[in-house]
Amino acid sequence: MNNLKKFANKYNHFLILIIVTFLAFISINTYQDYKKKEIDSFEKLFSNTYLLKSTNAFLDNFKPRFKTIVYKVNQGDSFNKIIDYIDLPKPEKVKILKLITNNKKISNLSENQIIKFKIDFLEPIKVMEIEIEIDKAKRLVLIRNKNIDDFDLKETTKFLKKELTYKESKISSSLYSSAIKEGVNPNIIINFARIYGFQIDFQRDIWKNDTFQIMYESYLNDKDEVVDNGNIIFANLILQGKEYPLYYFKSDKLSDHFDENGQSIKKTLMKTPINGARLSSSFGKRKHPILGFTKMHTGTDFAAPTGTPIMASGDGIVVRAGWCGGGGNCVKIKHNSTYQTVYAHLSKFGRGIKKGVRVKQGRIIGYVGSTGMSTGPHLHYEVIKNGKKINSQKLKLPSGKILKGKERKRFEVQRIKVDVLKSETISSIN
């Protein structure tokens, strides 16, 4: 007995360590069994169909029920196209189209007109309100009457004074910077470049000390503050002494810019789908800046700062908007059975640009970047004709619509009025 006590005293620390280790082993195993049972229990709980449905229904309550969709009308748009764009159920689509076509005040559309749809996404999905811009000061609002499931029409007007703003200046470095110095709104400058993009190459055709002239609508509030801008009524580029005047003309069937002969300047494809860029690499064989060997350069490169807007060079359908390997982020547009265009190395895509989307000429489809195999920010632009890549800068395309008959007579009267107004404005400035 004494020997046992002596042994215990001598090795008591060792015995305590063994007991603690044993108890820890038992505790860990017990906890792991408990943990496994709990995990199995949670997995069964979350795989329960009814729980999943209940959870989804609960989360759906946090999604916004109402959403306002703002649509800017493009040339050639119809209410059918617009309703398809906002993706309504067929019965609702039929109801809205019937409502609109039966109302003479809203049956006509014009380019750049703003239409807002307030949608209730609670099933069945339905339109609660439609706001249609008649002009910068007047709106027609259709509000759903829940009691009779029809729409009440009301007209709203806000006081805005319309004035014509005229600016002209020599181009020192670029059209954009020169126009900004004159206080021209950036959106007006982009639109100015867009309407000339069908016939002017802003990199090669504009020289230092060339001149621009522009007359556009400005809308002022009761404090005489400019709150919005409207159409460009008159535009002119004087390049190496040659003038390229354009006049805005609107009729029941169209709204566009025409030259002094009543011919629309819109063509199948823009000559340059970017404003203020420098031609950095032309079409043809060259030594590849990254791969190091000579190969065919199947497009035209335009160097420009990251984030510079890139426009669709023509109407068409986006057939690709994503990663294109060495081309980085790219957009490909099919314009018709003959022409396709590619825009590569984008930093990001334009709002709403994805495969299957129909775009209008001049719409922003992306922004300059340096993604993929690129040594710096630029746009790689390709034109494909009947499956073959061709030089976009040597492309000859048919001219646009020519005004005839009564439209031509109305245009001539309006053109003369604008020329007189421009002359009076210039005289008052001088």
CSV table of N, CA and C in Angstrom, one decimal, residues 197 199-205 269-274 277-284 298-302 313 379-383 389-397:
chain,number,residue,atom,x,y,z
A,197,GLY,N,-20.7,62.7,-87.6
A,197,GLY,CA,-19.9,61.5,-87.7
A,197,GLY,C,-20.1,60.6,-88.9
A,199,GLN,N,-20.0,62.0,-92.0
A,199,GLN,CA,-19.3,62.5,-93.1
A,199,GLN,C,-17.9,63.1,-92.8
A,200,ILE,N,-17.7,63.3,-91.5
A,200,ILE,CA,-16.4,64.0,-91.1
A,200,ILE,C,-15.6,63.0,-90.2
A,201,ASP,N,-14.3,62.9,-90.5
A,201,ASP,CA,-13.4,62.1,-89.7
A,201,ASP,C,-12.8,63.2,-88.7
A,202,PHE,N,-13.1,63.1,-87.4
A,202,PHE,CA,-12.7,64.1,-86.5
A,202,PHE,C,-11.2,64.1,-86.2
A,203,GLN,N,-10.5,63.0,-86.6
A,203,GLN,CA,-9.1,62.9,-86.4
A,203,GLN,C,-8.3,63.5,-87.6
A,204,ARG,N,-8.8,63.3,-88.8
A,204,ARG,CA,-8.0,63.7,-90.0
A,204,ARG,C,-8.6,64.9,-90.7
A,205,ASP,N,-9.9,65.1,-90.6
A,205,ASP,CA,-10.5,66.2,-91.4
A,205,ASP,C,-10.5,67.6,-90.7
A,269,LEU,N,-23.2,53.6,-92.3
A,269,LEU,CA,-22.3,53.5,-91.2
A,269,LEU,C,-21.6,54.9,-90.9
A,270,MET,N,-21.3,55.2,-89.7
A,270,MET,CA,-20.5,56.3,-89.4
A,270,MET,C,-19.0,56.1,-89.9
A,271,LYS,N,-18.4,57.2,-90.3
A,271,LYS,CA,-17.0,57.1,-90.7
A,271,LYS,C,-16.1,57.0,-89.5
A,272,THR,N,-16.4,57.6,-88.4
A,272,THR,CA,-15.6,57.5,-87.2
A,272,THR,C,-16.6,57.4,-86.0
A,273,PRO,N,-16.6,56.3,-85.3
A,273,PRO,CA,-17.6,56.1,-84.2
A,273,PRO,C,-17.1,56.6,-82.8
A,274,ILE,N,-16.2,57.5,-82.9
A,274,ILE,CA,-15.6,58.1,-81.6
A,274,ILE,C,-15.2,59.5,-81.9
A,277,ALA,N,-10.6,61.4,-81.1
A,277,ALA,CA,-9.6,60.4,-81.0
A,277,ALA,C,-8.5,60.6,-82.1
A,278,ARG,N,-7.4,60.0,-81.9
A,278,ARG,CA,-6.2,60.1,-82.8
A,278,ARG,C,-6.1,58.8,-83.5
A,279,LEU,N,-6.0,58.8,-84.8
A,279,LEU,CA,-5.7,57.6,-85.6
A,279,LEU,C,-4.3,57.1,-85.2
A,280,SER,N,-4.2,55.9,-84.5
A,280,SER,CA,-2.9,55.5,-84.0
A,280,SER,C,-2.4,54.3,-84.9
A,281,SER,N,-3.3,53.6,-85.6
A,281,SER,CA,-2.8,52.5,-86.4
A,281,SER,C,-3.9,52.2,-87.4
A,282,SER,N,-3.4,52.3,-88.7
A,282,SER,CA,-4.4,52.1,-89.8
A,282,SER,C,-4.5,50.6,-90.2
A,283,PHE,N,-5.4,50.4,-91.1
A,283,PHE,CA,-5.7,49.1,-91.7
A,283,PHE,C,-4.5,48.6,-92.5
A,284,GLY,N,-4.1,47.4,-92.4
A,284,GLY,CA,-3.0,46.8,-93.2
A,284,GLY,C,-2.0,46.1,-92.4
A,298,THR,N,-6.4,44.1,-89.0
A,298,THR,CA,-7.7,44.0,-89.8
A,298,THR,C,-8.7,45.1,-89.3
A,299,GLY,N,-8.2,46.1,-88.7
A,299,GLY,CA,-9.1,47.2,-88.3
A,299,GLY,C,-8.4,48.5,-88.2
A,300,THR,N,-9.0,49.5,-87.7
A,300,THR,CA,-8.4,50.8,-87.5
A,300,THR,C,-8.4,51.1,-86.0
A,301,ASP,N,-7.2,51.6,-85.5
A,301,ASP,CA,-7.1,51.9,-84.1
A,301,ASP,C,-7.2,53.4,-83.9
A,302,PHE,N,-8.0,53.8,-82.9
A,302,PHE,CA,-8.1,55.2,-82.5
A,302,PHE,C,-7.7,55.4,-81.1
A,313,SER,N,-21.8,52.7,-85.0
A,313,SER,CA,-21.7,53.4,-86.2
A,313,SER,C,-22.9,53.3,-87.1
A,379,LEU,N,-9.4,52.4,-79.2
A,379,LEU,CA,-10.5,51.7,-79.8
A,379,LEU,C,-10.0,51.0,-81.0
A,380,HIS,N,-10.2,49.6,-81.1
A,380,HIS,CA,-9.9,48.9,-82.3
A,380,HIS,C,-11.2,48.7,-83.0
A,381,TYR,N,-11.4,49.3,-84.2
A,381,TYR,CA,-12.6,49.3,-84.9
A,381,TYR,C,-12.5,48.6,-86.2
A,382,GLU,N,-13.4,47.6,-86.4
A,382,GLU,CA,-13.4,46.8,-87.6
A,382,GLU,C,-14.8,46.9,-88.4
A,383,VAL,N,-14.7,46.9,-89.7
A,383,VAL,CA,-15.9,46.8,-90.5
A,383,VAL,C,-15.8,45.5,-91.3
A,389,LYS,N,-13.2,41.4,-93.7
A,389,LYS,CA,-12.8,42.6,-93.0
A,389,LYS,C,-12.2,43.6,-94.0
A,390,ILE,N,-12.7,44.8,-94.0
A,390,ILE,CA,-12.3,45.8,-95.0
A,390,ILE,C,-11.8,47.1,-94.2
A,391,ASN,N,-11.2,48.0,-95.0
A,391,ASN,CA,-10.7,49.3,-94.5
A,391,ASN,C,-11.9,50.2,-94.3
A,392,SER,N,-12.2,50.5,-93.0
A,392,SER,CA,-13.4,51.4,-92.7
A,392,SER,C,-13.2,52.8,-93.2
A,393,GLN,N,-11.9,53.2,-93.3
A,393,GLN,CA,-11.6,54.6,-93.7
A,393,GLN,C,-11.8,54.8,-95.2
A,394,LYS,N,-11.8,53.7,-96.0
A,394,LYS,CA,-12.0,53.9,-97.5
A,394,LYS,C,-13.4,53.4,-97.9
A,395,LEU,N,-14.3,53.2,-96.9
A,395,LEU,CA,-15.6,52.7,-97.2
A,395,LEU,C,-16.5,53.8,-97.8
A,396,LYS,N,-17.1,53.5,-99.0
A,396,LYS,CA,-18.0,54.5,-99.6
A,396,LYS,C,-19.4,53.9,-99.4
A,397,LEU,N,-20.3,54.8,-98.8
A,397,LEU,CA,-21.6,54.3,-98.5
A,397,LEU,C,-22.7,55.3,-99.2
